[in-house]
XYZ file of C-alpha atoms in Angstrom:
409
model
C 17.222 4.095 28.045
C 15.854 3.051 31.603
C 13.317 2.985 34.028
C 14.219 0.681 37.024
C 11.887 1.917 39.572
C 9.529 -1.027 41.025
C 12.010 -3.636 40.239
C 11.676 -6.405 39.450
C 11.303 -7.046 35.682
C 8.140 -9.157 34.730
C 10.712 -10.487 31.465
C 14.149 -9.618 30.543
C 15.583 -10.682 27.318
C 19.535 -10.891 26.838
C 22.093 -11.299 24.173
C 20.030 -10.581 21.137
C 20.908 -7.335 18.903
C 18.315 -4.774 19.546
C 17.052 -2.628 15.939
C 14.916 -0.141 18.197
C 14.482 2.231 15.297
C 14.543 4.841 17.713
C 16.885 8.103 16.849
C 18.878 8.494 13.710
C 21.571 5.796 14.228
C 20.948 3.068 11.639
C 18.013 1.032 12.704
C 18.607 2.120 16.268
C 20.870 -0.421 16.546
C 22.312 -1.837 20.050
C 24.524 -4.815 19.996
C 24.287 -7.562 22.657
C 21.212 -5.516 24.196
C 18.994 -6.273 26.784
C 15.291 -5.615 26.608
C 13.078 -5.519 29.963
C 9.115 -5.159 30.283
C 7.061 -4.543 33.281
C 3.237 -4.650 33.191
C 3.577 -5.094 29.531
C 5.499 -1.779 28.881
C 9.183 -1.810 28.172
C 11.192 -0.880 31.019
C 14.846 -0.868 29.682
C 16.297 -1.023 26.467
C 19.903 -0.742 25.916
C 23.411 -2.559 25.933
C 23.577 -6.019 28.311
C 26.301 -4.135 30.211
C 24.122 -1.248 31.317
C 21.892 -3.528 33.582
C 22.069 -3.223 37.175
C 23.894 -6.172 38.939
C 20.797 -7.379 40.411
C 18.723 -7.337 37.432
C 18.868 -10.755 36.097
C 18.465 -12.744 38.982
C 15.353 -10.634 40.029
C 13.973 -10.880 37.075
C 10.602 -13.319 36.678
C 11.749 -14.363 33.214
C 15.050 -14.248 31.540
C 15.257 -14.631 27.512
C 18.611 -15.596 26.313
C 18.530 -14.883 22.671
C 20.400 -14.567 19.448
C 19.818 -12.728 16.165
C 17.932 -9.612 16.004
C 14.941 -8.540 17.816
C 12.615 -5.510 16.340
C 9.689 -3.889 17.304
C 6.848 -6.174 16.210
C 5.365 -5.511 12.879
C 1.996 -3.115 12.189
C -0.043 -4.110 9.227
C -1.865 -0.815 8.660
C -4.103 -1.182 5.764
C -5.812 -4.722 4.997
C -9.284 -5.667 4.070
C -8.869 -9.096 5.609
C -12.327 -10.190 6.671
C -14.173 -11.330 3.478
C -15.573 -14.569 1.724
C -14.765 -16.103 -1.446
C -11.687 -15.372 -3.402
C -11.411 -13.847 -6.813
C -8.758 -15.689 -8.391
C -10.607 -15.895 -11.911
C -9.874 -12.207 -12.069
C -6.409 -12.968 -11.654
C -6.483 -14.697 -14.408
C -8.720 -12.258 -16.938
C -6.005 -9.358 -15.537
C -3.181 -11.653 -17.155
C -5.279 -11.765 -20.220
C -5.269 -8.159 -20.440
C -8.550 -6.743 -18.795
C -8.132 -3.665 -16.520
C -9.252 -3.504 -12.708
C -11.729 -1.029 -14.069
C -13.226 -2.872 -16.713
C -13.529 -6.121 -14.443
C -15.222 -3.712 -11.830
C -17.607 -2.000 -14.257
C -18.767 -5.689 -15.744
C -19.858 -6.760 -12.041
C -16.847 -7.987 -10.807
C -14.124 -6.844 -8.641
C -15.512 -5.315 -5.034
C -19.107 -6.646 -5.854
C -18.423 -10.155 -6.572
C -16.706 -10.252 -2.889
C -19.909 -8.458 -1.693
C -22.155 -11.036 -2.793
C -20.081 -13.760 -0.939
C -19.557 -11.858 2.050
C -23.127 -10.911 2.002
C -24.001 -14.640 2.003
C -21.626 -15.695 4.954
C -22.777 -15.833 8.533
C -20.610 -14.620 11.462
C -18.668 -18.122 12.115
C -18.270 -18.566 8.443
C -16.933 -15.335 8.155
C -14.687 -15.675 11.068
C -13.756 -19.157 9.770
C -12.261 -17.689 6.300
C -10.705 -14.555 7.907
C -8.821 -16.006 10.724
C -6.087 -17.866 8.889
C -5.217 -14.744 7.328
C -4.336 -13.146 10.306
C -2.863 -15.936 11.788
C -0.475 -15.921 8.486
C 0.205 -12.022 9.227
C 1.014 -13.118 13.196
C 3.285 -15.948 12.035
C 5.284 -13.347 9.946
C 5.607 -10.860 13.017
C 2.553 -8.819 13.075
C 1.432 -7.746 16.359
C -1.164 -5.082 15.561
C -3.620 -4.941 12.206
C -6.071 -2.865 10.727
C -9.160 -4.688 9.562
C -11.559 -2.393 7.363
C -14.892 -3.294 6.419
C -16.388 -2.525 2.872
C -17.428 -5.676 1.341
C -20.860 -5.551 2.640
C -22.126 -2.154 1.768
C -25.423 -2.466 3.644
C -25.976 -1.612 7.412
C -25.967 -5.593 8.896
C -22.830 -6.703 6.693
C -20.826 -3.845 7.420
C -21.672 -4.384 11.190
C -20.996 -8.223 10.746
C -17.677 -7.704 9.093
C -16.381 -4.861 12.079
C -17.792 -7.743 14.719
C -15.795 -10.097 12.989
C -12.839 -8.193 13.048
C -12.543 -7.448 16.927
C -13.144 -11.098 17.333
C -10.054 -11.930 15.078
C -8.420 -9.953 17.951
C -9.820 -11.394 20.885
C -8.698 -14.756 19.510
C -5.306 -14.167 18.581
C -4.819 -11.782 21.204
C -3.447 -9.051 18.901
C -4.557 -5.403 18.705
C -7.358 -4.765 15.688
C -8.086 -1.675 14.782
C -11.228 -1.546 12.670
C -12.056 1.090 9.938
C -15.424 1.815 8.564
C -14.958 1.554 4.846
C -18.712 1.359 3.608
C -17.974 4.193 0.862
C -15.786 1.427 -0.908
C -17.943 0.979 -4.008
C -21.699 1.504 -5.050
C -24.066 -1.623 -4.148
C -26.302 -2.994 -6.596
C -29.297 -1.619 -4.144
C -28.124 2.194 -4.960
C -27.245 1.820 -8.746
C -26.663 5.105 -10.322
C -27.416 6.974 -7.024
C -24.487 7.464 -5.504
C -25.545 10.722 -3.247
C -28.558 8.284 -2.167
C -26.054 5.977 -0.818
C -23.408 8.273 0.861
C -26.722 9.410 3.051
C -27.121 5.824 4.061
C -23.902 4.915 5.007
C -23.331 8.330 6.897
C -26.527 7.455 8.906
C -24.850 3.858 9.597
C -21.706 5.468 10.799
C -22.808 6.809 14.695
C -24.799 3.628 15.112
C -21.796 1.602 14.644
C -19.426 4.252 16.273
C -21.926 3.642 19.354
C -21.157 -0.102 19.137
C -17.440 0.537 19.583
C -16.935 -0.855 16.097
C -15.184 2.146 14.572
C -11.793 3.345 15.285
C -11.445 5.091 12.070
C -13.365 5.957 8.871
C -12.080 5.265 5.314
C -13.260 5.788 1.739
C -12.180 5.178 -1.911
C -11.943 8.451 -3.793
C -11.850 7.378 -7.156
C -13.587 7.446 -10.838
C -14.919 4.199 -10.235
C -15.240 5.036 -6.340
C -16.753 8.393 -4.725
C -15.982 11.971 -5.893
C -14.036 14.266 -3.534
C -17.486 15.943 -2.701
C -19.219 12.737 -1.516
C -16.054 11.827 0.590
C -16.173 15.203 2.206
C -19.605 14.299 3.339
C -18.200 11.049 4.726
C -15.478 13.032 6.589
C -17.681 15.501 7.870
C -19.704 12.665 9.829
C -16.746 11.037 10.985
C -15.567 14.328 12.322
C -19.039 14.973 14.171
C -18.205 11.989 15.926
C -14.475 12.671 16.975
C -13.484 9.602 14.348
C -10.344 9.913 12.697
C -10.027 9.597 8.970
C -7.909 7.499 6.280
C -8.536 7.766 2.498
C -7.810 5.380 -0.655
C -5.924 8.028 -2.353
C -5.061 8.955 -5.639
C -4.231 4.785 -6.694
C -5.766 5.334 -10.327
C -5.901 9.005 -11.161
C -5.307 12.455 -9.326
C -8.331 13.691 -7.934
C -6.735 15.330 -5.209
C -7.342 12.512 -2.183
C -4.194 12.905 -0.396
C -4.548 16.990 0.303
C -8.357 16.296 1.026
C -7.285 13.651 3.584
C -4.710 16.093 4.838
C -7.193 18.574 5.208
C -9.209 16.706 7.538
C -6.145 15.942 9.743
C -6.222 12.055 8.158
C -3.880 9.843 9.615
C -2.995 8.432 6.316
C -3.731 8.630 2.375
C -3.004 5.330 1.167
C -1.768 3.777 -2.470
C -0.789 7.800 -3.635
C 0.650 6.774 -6.614
C -0.939 9.518 -8.562
C -0.432 12.056 -5.654
C 0.744 15.205 -7.149
C 3.222 18.163 -5.543
C 0.333 19.899 -3.715
C -0.696 16.838 -2.017
C 2.620 15.726 -0.927
C 2.852 19.315 0.581
C -0.370 18.884 2.741
C 0.665 15.481 3.685
C 3.561 17.295 5.214
C 1.692 20.349 6.484
C -0.592 18.344 8.551
C 1.120 15.272 9.750
C -0.923 12.624 7.273
C 1.535 9.319 6.643
C 1.806 8.238 3.165
C 0.912 4.390 3.185
C 2.415 2.414 0.411
C 0.903 -0.711 -0.819
C 3.386 -2.660 -2.756
C 1.182 -5.775 -3.023
C -1.473 -3.888 -5.225
C 1.008 -2.385 -7.519
C 2.515 -5.499 -8.028
C -0.532 -7.421 -8.913
C -1.838 -5.123 -10.791
C 1.521 -4.524 -12.717
C 1.269 -0.674 -12.246
C 3.852 1.687 -13.938
C 3.026 4.353 -12.163
C 5.234 5.222 -8.654
C 4.495 6.939 -6.042
C 6.401 10.407 -5.348
C 8.817 8.447 -3.338
C 11.424 11.380 -3.446
C 9.223 14.285 -3.049
C 7.925 12.288 0.248
C 11.699 12.223 1.214
C 12.131 15.684 0.651
C 9.130 16.903 2.723
C 9.479 14.761 5.470
C 6.215 12.560 4.701
C 6.490 9.576 6.944
C 5.894 6.492 4.094
C 4.510 3.357 5.792
C 4.450 -0.079 4.319
C 1.148 -2.422 4.508
C -0.129 -5.390 2.959
C -3.527 -4.410 1.558
C -4.509 -7.928 2.232
C -7.517 -8.341 -0.217
C -9.214 -10.973 -2.663
C -8.897 -8.995 -5.998
C -5.550 -6.810 -6.348
C -3.195 -7.492 -3.104
C -3.852 -11.431 -2.219
C -0.648 -10.872 0.148
C -0.238 -12.624 3.567
C 3.096 -11.298 4.415
C 4.079 -7.825 5.401
C 7.539 -8.693 5.657
C 6.914 -9.671 1.596
C 5.305 -6.090 1.190
C 8.394 -4.836 2.706
C 10.683 -6.498 0.369
C 8.108 -5.484 -2.612
C 8.562 -1.983 -1.575
C 12.065 -1.760 -1.673
C 11.942 -3.707 -5.245
C 9.602 -1.835 -6.955
C 9.526 1.665 -5.066
C 13.345 1.705 -4.330
C 12.817 2.043 -0.225
C 16.016 0.917 1.533
C 15.549 -1.990 3.944
C 15.359 0.524 7.117
C 12.787 2.541 5.370
C 10.914 -0.457 4.759
C 11.174 -1.739 8.412
C 10.545 1.676 9.781
C 7.388 1.877 7.305
C 5.671 -1.299 8.977
C 6.484 -0.366 12.460
C 6.887 3.205 13.523
C 5.546 4.749 10.800
C 2.479 2.083 10.520
C 1.800 2.737 14.114
C 1.708 6.663 13.240
C -0.943 5.841 10.532
C -3.243 4.087 13.029
C -2.842 6.683 15.421
C -0.818 4.484 17.954
C 2.310 6.016 19.250
C 2.915 3.616 21.665
C 4.207 0.980 19.436
C 6.588 0.201 16.489
C 9.632 1.631 18.631
C 11.534 -0.093 21.134
C 11.762 2.675 23.644
C 11.053 3.222 27.565
C 7.032 3.395 28.055
C 6.096 1.710 24.813
C 3.897 -1.084 24.506
C 6.843 -4.568 24.838
C 5.437 -5.743 21.306
C 8.445 -7.282 19.867
C 9.749 -10.228 17.686
C 12.734 -12.126 17.956
C 13.885 -12.656 14.283
C 16.310 -15.609 13.113
C 18.871 -13.046 11.155
C 22.254 -11.858 11.101
C 21.295 -8.255 9.881
C 18.007 -6.295 9.686
C 18.263 -6.135 6.160
C 17.369 -9.608 5.760
C 14.025 -8.717 6.582
C 13.468 -7.541 3.358
C 16.033 -9.699 1.133
C 14.353 -12.942 1.875
C 11.513 -13.971 -0.506
C 9.324 -15.960 1.843
C 10.665 -17.999 4.364
C 9.777 -18.350 8.131
C 12.146 -16.081 10.000
C 10.290 -14.816 13.029
C 11.418 -17.299 16.333
C 8.770 -15.932 18.152
C 6.265 -12.838 18.502
C 5.731 -10.836 22.033
C 2.588 -9.056 22.641
C 2.637 -6.981 25.854
C 5.944 -8.818 26.974
C 3.927 -12.422 26.327
C 5.032 -15.043 23.803
C 1.937 -15.302 21.085
C 1.941 -18.774 20.185
């Protein structure tokens, strides 16, 4: 609960209720709480009445608050660096075209690849920064950003550089994921194995530039086969880089089990994951990342195996999947709402999914929870109960976002 050594605190928040998400109690709730930080880390969390008598007077900053405070949100699956949009494809889907039909006709990912390749660093940054700002305004202080709209070395590199620049500009954590195995580029038409050779060769070069925190792939009939993904993952393992996987979204190719076999941080989408895949994820500690935005936009009907995840203790994260084609979603809180509505998560499950479990899906155990020693990333909300974060459709509920104790404008 507390670490009072080396007082005073750098900051102390008083009066709000705390949804610590620590422990089995509902929301880890602490009423009339106190939250203190020092050197960017939480140094005290508990009831206000448990503070030592001199804590308030000696703290360098004291914030009197009401409402609720939660850990800052963590968006663990986004594609938010891209150029252009795909609003026309949205219309086509409403007229009956399928995701696969659009992709095979040269639309889908490849249309975004063309626009992204044509954008220089500054243009790509200018297009992408507002999307990250929207997530931040809604409570996100840690965000994962994937490449995958370049499909050549220079554009993949540019995407990852822009992602890093966004984090530096906003003062938030950005984790970069190398997703060159997203689609087959026109230069390698009908030569998927040749393209896998190329993207595997690019990987250590980008890793040497500190641009790769994780490696991902799209394991699907319109993406890459399990055998090809295995080659990508073996290259990542040789570099000591963790893996994630777009798994079992449109069909069951055993993607979740493949991700688990490599000790994957997460398997994402997972609508078609079978029981063996669920058991493999449970055995290897792989997080199931639920992406209800894509489920909603694509009007899918096949639900992820939520009850099996619960039964086997597989942590369920929730993310926006922010992307131009299948999930143009700029609010993680809205993704939480959709997870409750479509997947029947409870509001507490959704909140834990967008905090502590999402942090685990990024390999970041020091956030997503209000606990002594964790990073002092937290949000002050204008709500009377944490369930409101999943109840309201839209609206601006975040009063302030703090990163390592510092309020972010």
